Structure formats: structure tokens, C-alpha cells
PDB file of C-alpha atoms in Angstrom:
ATOM      1  CA  ASP T   1     220.787 -49.654 -65.594  1.00 70.00           C
ATOM      2  CA  GLU T   2     220.246 -50.831 -69.123  1.00 77.00           C
ATOM      3  CA  LEU T   3     216.341 -51.526 -68.393  1.00 82.00           C
ATOM      4  CA  SER T   4     215.974 -47.968 -66.879  1.00 83.00           C
ATOM      5  CA  GLU T   5     217.877 -46.544 -69.695  1.00 81.00           C
ATOM      6  CA  ALA T   6     215.800 -48.408 -72.341  1.00 84.00           C
ATOM      7  CA  MET T   7     212.799 -47.087 -70.631  1.00 87.00           C
ATOM      8  CA  GLY T   8     214.139 -43.460 -70.574  1.00 86.00           C
ATOM      9  CA  LYS T   9     214.002 -43.366 -66.695  1.00 92.00           C
ATOM     10  CA  ASP T  10     216.849 -42.368 -64.240  1.00 93.00           C
ATOM     11  CA  PRO T  11     218.268 -45.634 -62.814  1.00 95.00           C
ATOM     12  CA  ILE T  12     217.952 -44.425 -59.128  1.00 96.00           C
ATOM     13  CA  GLU T  13     214.348 -43.144 -59.544  1.00 96.00           C
ATOM     14  CA  PHE T  14     213.430 -46.372 -61.371  1.00 95.00           C
ATOM     15  CA  ARG T  15     214.584 -48.538 -58.368  1.00 95.00           C
ATOM     16  CA  LEU T  16     212.739 -46.367 -56.085  1.00 96.00           C
ATOM     17  CA  GLU T  17     209.518 -46.496 -58.225  1.00 94.00           C
ATOM     18  CA  LEU T  18     209.763 -50.215 -58.147  1.00 92.00           C
ATOM     19  CA  LEU T  19     210.288 -50.519 -54.520  1.00 92.00           C
ATOM     20  CA  GLN T  20     207.311 -48.165 -53.834  1.00 94.00           C
ATOM     21  CA  TYR T  21     205.160 -50.289 -56.197  1.00 91.00           C
ATOM     22  CA  VAL T  22     205.817 -53.378 -54.212  1.00 86.00           C
ATOM     23  CA  LYS T  23     205.131 -51.480 -50.978  1.00 88.00           C
ATOM     24  CA  ASP T  24     202.013 -50.104 -52.443  1.00 89.00           C
ATOM     25  CA  ASN T  25     200.795 -53.407 -53.942  1.00 84.00           C
ATOM     26  CA  PRO T  26     201.854 -56.279 -51.641  1.00 76.00           C
ATOM     27  CA  GLU T  27     198.863 -58.350 -52.663  1.00 73.00           C
ATOM     28  CA  ASN T  28     200.063 -58.595 -56.306  1.00 67.00           C
ATOM     29  CA  HIS T  29     202.999 -60.512 -55.120  1.00 62.00           C
ATOM     30  CA  LYS T  30     202.029 -62.585 -52.129  1.00 61.00           C
ATOM     31  CA  SER T  31     198.700 -63.787 -53.666  1.00 52.00           C
ATOM     32  CA  ALA T  32     200.569 -64.978 -56.758  1.00 50.00           C
ATOM     33  CA  GLY T  33     202.880 -66.786 -54.490  1.00 54.00           C
ATOM     34  CA  GLN T  34     205.750 -65.498 -56.577  1.00 56.00           C
ATOM     35  CA  TRP T  35     207.752 -63.286 -54.272  1.00 55.00           C
ATOM     36  CA  ASP T  36     207.490 -62.200 -50.638  1.00 59.00           C
ATOM     37  CA  PRO T  37     210.283 -59.599 -50.001  1.00 62.00           C
ATOM     38  CA  LYS T  38     212.336 -60.596 -47.105  1.00 78.00           C
ATOM     39  CA  TYR T  39     213.813 -57.001 -46.822  1.00 85.00           C
ATOM     40  CA  ASP T  40     212.570 -53.707 -45.394  1.00 92.00           C
ATOM     41  CA  ILE T  41     211.453 -51.727 -48.423  1.00 93.00           C
ATOM     42  CA  ASP T  42     211.962 -48.359 -46.605  1.00 95.00           C
ATOM     43  CA  ARG T  43     215.496 -49.185 -45.633  1.00 96.00           C
ATOM     44  CA  TYR T  44     216.394 -50.349 -49.110  1.00 96.00           C
ATOM     45  CA  ALA T  45     214.944 -47.254 -50.558  1.00 97.00           C
ATOM     46  CA  GLY T  46     216.734 -45.092 -47.803  1.00 98.00           C
ATOM     47  CA  VAL T  47     220.199 -46.147 -49.042  1.00 98.00           C
ATOM     48  CA  LEU T  48     219.348 -45.401 -52.643  1.00 98.00           C
ATOM     49  CA  LYS T  49     218.165 -41.860 -51.517  1.00 98.00           C
ATOM     50  CA  LEU T  50     221.214 -41.301 -49.462  1.00 98.00           C
ATOM     51  CA  VAL T  51     223.542 -42.324 -52.112  1.00 98.00           C
ATOM     52  CA  ARG T  52     221.681 -40.264 -54.677  1.00 98.00           C
ATOM     53  CA  ASP T  53     221.895 -37.150 -52.498  1.00 98.00           C
ATOM     54  CA  LYS T  54     225.594 -37.768 -51.302  1.00 98.00           C
ATOM     55  CA  SER T  55     226.964 -38.495 -54.852  1.00 97.00           C
ATOM     56  CA  GLY T  56     225.281 -35.290 -56.283  1.00 96.00           C
ATOM     57  CA  TRP T  57     223.394 -37.718 -58.690  1.00 96.00           C
ATOM     58  CA  ASN T  58     221.037 -34.948 -59.777  1.00 93.00           C
ATOM     59  CA  ASP T  59     223.698 -32.168 -60.118  1.00 93.00           C
ATOM     60  CA  PRO T  60     223.715 -31.071 -63.829  1.00 90.00           C
ATOM     61  CA  GLU T  61     227.630 -31.206 -63.897  1.00 89.00           C
ATOM     62  CA  ASN T  62     227.619 -34.847 -62.678  1.00 84.00           C
ATOM     63  CA  LYS T  63     225.113 -35.784 -65.468  1.00 82.00           C
ATOM     64  CA  LYS T  64     228.019 -35.480 -67.960  1.00 85.00           C
ATOM     65  CA  LYS T  65     230.048 -38.255 -66.076  1.00 89.00           C
ATOM     66  CA  ASN T  66     230.050 -42.020 -66.850  1.00 93.00           C
ATOM     67  CA  ARG T  67     228.280 -43.110 -63.846  1.00 94.00           C
ATOM     68  CA  GLY T  68     226.316 -46.299 -62.646  1.00 94.00           C
ATOM     69  CA  VAL T  69     224.400 -47.276 -59.563  1.00 96.00           C
ATOM     70  CA  ALA T  70     224.062 -50.721 -57.717  1.00 95.00           C
ATOM     71  CA  ALA T  71     222.105 -51.632 -54.745  1.00 96.00           C
ATOM     72  CA  TYR T  72     221.699 -54.770 -52.702  1.00 94.00           C
ATOM     73  CA  PHE T  73     220.603 -56.470 -49.532  1.00 94.00           C
ATOM     74  CA  CYS T  74     222.688 -59.109 -47.777  1.00 91.00           C
ATOM     75  CA  HIS T  75     223.278 -60.097 -44.122  1.00 89.00           C
ATOM     76  CA  ASN T  76     220.208 -57.989 -43.098  1.00 92.00           C
ATOM     77  CA  SER T  77     222.071 -54.781 -44.353  1.00 96.00           C
ATOM     78  CA  TYR T  78     221.361 -52.582 -47.216  1.00 97.00           C
ATOM     79  CA  ALA T  79     223.984 -50.890 -49.480  1.00 98.00           C
ATOM     80  CA  ALA T  80     223.902 -48.683 -52.510  1.00 98.00           C
ATOM     81  CA  HIS T  81     227.008 -47.412 -54.560  1.00 98.00           C
ATOM     82  CA  VAL T  82     227.418 -44.850 -57.261  1.00 98.00           C
ATOM     83  CA  VAL T  83     230.494 -45.505 -59.416  1.00 97.00           C
ATOM     84  CA  GLU T  84     232.186 -42.850 -61.532  1.00 96.00           C
ATOM     85  CA  MET T  85     234.312 -44.360 -64.350  1.00 95.00           C
ATOM     86  CA  VAL T  86     236.617 -42.931 -67.008  1.00 93.00           C
ATOM     87  CA  MET T  87     238.789 -44.628 -69.695  1.00 92.00           C
ATOM     88  CA  LYS T  88     242.576 -44.199 -68.760  1.00 90.00           C
ATOM     89  CA  ASN T  89     245.097 -45.548 -71.390  1.00 91.00           C
ATOM     90  CA  GLY T  90     242.351 -47.427 -73.146  1.00 92.00           C
ATOM     91  CA  GLN T  91     241.259 -49.268 -69.864  1.00 89.00           C
ATOM     92  CA  PRO T  92     238.382 -48.576 -67.689  1.00 91.00           C
ATOM     93  CA  TYR T  93     239.108 -46.784 -64.334  1.00 94.00           C
ATOM     94  CA  VAL T  94     236.907 -46.093 -61.446  1.00 96.00           C
ATOM     95  CA  GLU T  95     237.745 -42.680 -60.236  1.00 96.00           C
ATOM     96  CA  LYS T  96     235.117 -42.315 -57.336  1.00 97.00           C
ATOM     97  CA  VAL T  97     232.765 -44.481 -55.584  1.00 98.00           C
ATOM     98  CA  THR T  98     230.021 -43.109 -53.147  1.00 98.00           C
ATOM     99  CA  SER T  99     228.681 -45.758 -50.856  1.00 98.00           C
ATOM    100  CA  ALA T 100     225.540 -45.490 -48.643  1.00 98.00           C
ATOM    101  CA  ILE T 101     225.127 -48.384 -45.944  1.00 98.00           C
ATOM    102  CA  ASP T 102     222.431 -49.154 -43.646  1.00 98.00           C
ATOM    103  CA  CYS T 103     223.778 -51.959 -41.277  1.00 97.00           C
ATOM    104  CA  GLY T 104     222.036 -50.770 -38.028  1.00 97.00           C
ATOM    105  CA  ILE T 105     223.973 -49.134 -35.313  1.00 97.00           C
ATOM    106  CA  VAL T 106     227.632 -48.694 -36.395  1.00 97.00           C
ATOM    107  CA  VAL T 107     229.650 -49.731 -33.458  1.00 95.00           C
ATOM    108  CA  ASN T 108     233.133 -48.906 -34.682  1.00 96.00           C
ATOM    109  CA  PRO T 109     232.783 -46.269 -37.466  1.00 96.00           C
ATOM    110  CA  ASP T 110     236.592 -46.206 -38.570  1.00 97.00           C
ATOM    111  CA  ALA T 111     236.610 -49.938 -38.873  1.00 97.00           C
ATOM    112  CA  ALA T 112     233.173 -49.995 -40.657  1.00 97.00           C
ATOM    113  CA  LYS T 113     234.362 -47.410 -43.107  1.00 98.00           C
ATOM    114  CA  ASN T 114     237.601 -49.271 -43.777  1.00 97.00           C
ATOM    115  CA  MET T 115     235.506 -52.438 -44.386  1.00 97.00           C
ATOM    116  CA  VAL T 116     233.487 -50.856 -47.083  1.00 97.00           C
ATOM    117  CA  GLU T 117     236.437 -49.230 -48.657  1.00 98.00           C
ATOM    118  CA  GLY T 118     238.146 -52.486 -48.859  1.00 96.00           C
ATOM    119  CA  ALA T 119     235.155 -54.187 -50.166  1.00 96.00           C
ATOM    120  CA  VAL T 120     234.594 -51.616 -52.853  1.00 97.00           C
ATOM    121  CA  ILE T 121     238.304 -51.815 -54.008  1.00 97.00           C
ATOM    122  CA  ASP T 122     238.027 -55.857 -54.143  1.00 94.00           C
ATOM    123  CA  GLY T 123     234.718 -55.655 -55.986  1.00 94.00           C
ATOM    124  CA  ILE T 124     236.330 -53.359 -58.581  1.00 95.00           C
ATOM    125  CA  GLY T 125     239.341 -55.660 -58.813  1.00 93.00           C
ATOM    126  CA  ASN T 126     237.173 -58.716 -59.171  1.00 90.00           C
ATOM    127  CA  SER T 127     234.979 -57.143 -61.873  1.00 91.00           C
ATOM    128  CA  LEU T 128     238.047 -56.100 -63.979  1.00 90.00           C
ATOM    129  CA  TYR T 129     240.320 -58.986 -63.248  1.00 87.00           C
ATOM    130  CA  GLY T 130     238.517 -61.810 -61.546  1.00 83.00           C
ATOM    131  CA  SER T 131     237.907 -64.187 -64.428  1.00 80.00           C
ATOM    132  CA  MET T 132     238.346 -67.822 -63.507  1.00 79.00           C
ATOM    133  CA  THR T 133     239.147 -70.030 -66.448  1.00 83.00           C
ATOM    134  CA  MET T 134     239.141 -73.748 -66.657  1.00 87.00           C
ATOM    135  CA  LYS T 135     241.158 -76.085 -68.759  1.00 89.00           C
ATOM    136  CA  GLY T 136     240.839 -79.892 -68.887  1.00 92.00           C
ATOM    137  CA  GLY T 137     238.447 -79.695 -65.904  1.00 90.00           C
ATOM    138  CA  ALA T 138     240.835 -77.651 -63.617  1.00 87.00           C
ATOM    139  CA  THR T 139     241.323 -74.208 -62.747  1.00 84.00           C
ATOM    140  CA  GLU T 140     244.040 -72.470 -64.696  1.00 82.00           C
ATOM    141  CA  LYS T 141     244.579 -69.956 -61.891  1.00 78.00           C
ATOM    142  CA  ASN T 142     245.468 -72.176 -58.988  1.00 76.00           C
ATOM    143  CA  ASN T 143     247.425 -69.691 -56.794  1.00 77.00           C
ATOM    144  CA  PHE T 144     247.889 -66.121 -56.181  1.00 73.00           C
ATOM    145  CA  ASN T 145     250.869 -65.860 -58.548  1.00 77.00           C
ATOM    146  CA  THR T 146     248.484 -66.555 -61.401  1.00 74.00           C
ATOM    147  CA  TYR T 147     245.393 -64.654 -60.144  1.00 77.00           C
ATOM    148  CA  ARG T 148     245.447 -60.990 -61.045  1.00 83.00           C
ATOM    149  CA  MET T 149     244.621 -58.612 -58.097  1.00 86.00           C
ATOM    150  CA  ILE T 150     243.809 -54.993 -58.279  1.00 92.00           C
ATOM    151  CA  ARG T 151     246.936 -52.685 -57.662  1.00 92.00           C
ATOM    152  CA  LEU T 152     247.083 -49.690 -55.438  1.00 91.00           C
ATOM    153  CA  ASN T 153     247.395 -47.326 -58.501  1.00 91.00           C
ATOM    154  CA  GLU T 154     244.293 -48.932 -60.005  1.00 93.00           C
ATOM    155  CA  ALA T 155     241.962 -48.188 -56.962  1.00 95.00           C
ATOM    156  CA  PRO T 156     239.674 -45.307 -56.886  1.00 96.00           C
ATOM    157  CA  LYS T 157     241.103 -41.913 -56.014  1.00 94.00           C
ATOM    158  CA  GLN T 158     238.003 -41.237 -53.781  1.00 97.00           C
ATOM    159  CA  ILE T 159     235.723 -43.628 -51.773  1.00 98.00           C
ATOM    160  CA  ASP T 160     232.997 -41.776 -49.855  1.00 98.00           C
ATOM    161  CA  VAL T 161     231.216 -43.881 -47.257  1.00 98.00           C
ATOM    162  CA  TYR T 162     227.912 -42.643 -45.517  1.00 98.00           C
ATOM    163  CA  PHE T 163     226.118 -44.734 -42.954  1.00 98.00           C
ATOM    164  CA  VAL T 164     222.394 -44.427 -42.126  1.00 97.00           C
ATOM    165  CA  GLN T 165     221.945 -43.331 -38.642  1.00 95.00           C
ATOM    166  CA  ASN T 166     219.314 -45.446 -36.786  1.00 95.00           C
ATOM    167  CA  ASP T 167     218.688 -47.450 -33.560  1.00 95.00           C
ATOM    168  CA  ILE T 168     218.418 -50.911 -35.281  1.00 95.00           C
ATOM    169  CA  GLU T 169     220.683 -53.521 -33.839  1.00 95.00           C
ATOM    170  CA  PRO T 170     223.957 -54.057 -35.769  1.00 95.00           C
ATOM    171  CA  THR T 171     223.633 -56.395 -38.741  1.00 93.00           C
ATOM    172  CA  GLY T 172     226.271 -57.527 -41.197  1.00 89.00           C
ATOM    173  CA  LEU T 173     228.877 -55.428 -43.124  1.00 88.00           C
TER     174      LEU T 173
END
């Protein structure tokens, strides 16, 4: 988001522009031998568009909120998340997360939604508390009693999960 902000561009639209550029100019990447995308650009762009729409990204009221976006490809699946954050008692607190996932056919929607919700909470916990320090060549946190986990009252109030509907074989979640 820092690069798009420095360029005066919307973070989601900037990512979509980059994906479209790669799609329109594959020779610029393959001929140079630098990069050959192993992912489907349209599916990647699809989760960004879905999360943009479902999160109300372009709603003028939402423009006043502290929000960020992340997207990734892993296990042949695509995910994008919009996070809304506030400061609460001097600490960052994620109020809401909107997630868009393309993992092919969703066999068990309830379980899949629960997996995404759990992953979101775990990711927030790791980003806030997941440091691993070393002392004398050994980890200082060597068991769960010394490793800070996110607590229920620190989890987002709302996690909205949306799956892309398609006929692609199930992939990873």
C-alpha cells in the first residue's frame, strides 16, 4: 500500500493495473527470463474486485476509515482481504475484515468459512504478537505459556467471507 500511496493511486486499482499490464504484455516478462507467473491473472484480479465490491472500498464513508488491502496466491487458491483498523486504548485493533477467496468449488461452505475466519484471526494475532526472539542461540519463547496468542476480545467484531463461485476443481484453503 505504501508504493500505491506514494504514487497517488488506490491500492486495489494499482494491483489490478499491474495484473492487467502483465496479462497484456507477457513478452516483457518471459523474454527477459525474469518472471513467468504461475497463477491465473484473471482469478487473482477476481478476488481483488470481489473484495473491493463487498467491502464497500469505494464508498465515500469508508474512505474515512483506516483500511488496508492484501492479496495472495497459495496452494492454487487466491485470496484478498480488506482490513479496517482503529486505535483502541493506544493499541491497534482490527474491527472488521472482508475476505474474498477463490479456491474452486467450495465443498463444505460452513467449514470453509470457519477456516477463513480462523486464519484471519490467527494472522492478526501473529502480526500483533508473533515475534520470536533469540537469546544465546535459543528461542526465548519455547512453549505456549511464553508465546502470546490473540485473545477473543482482541479478535475482529466482524469477519465477512465471500467465495468466488466457479466450476474449478477444489484447491487449497
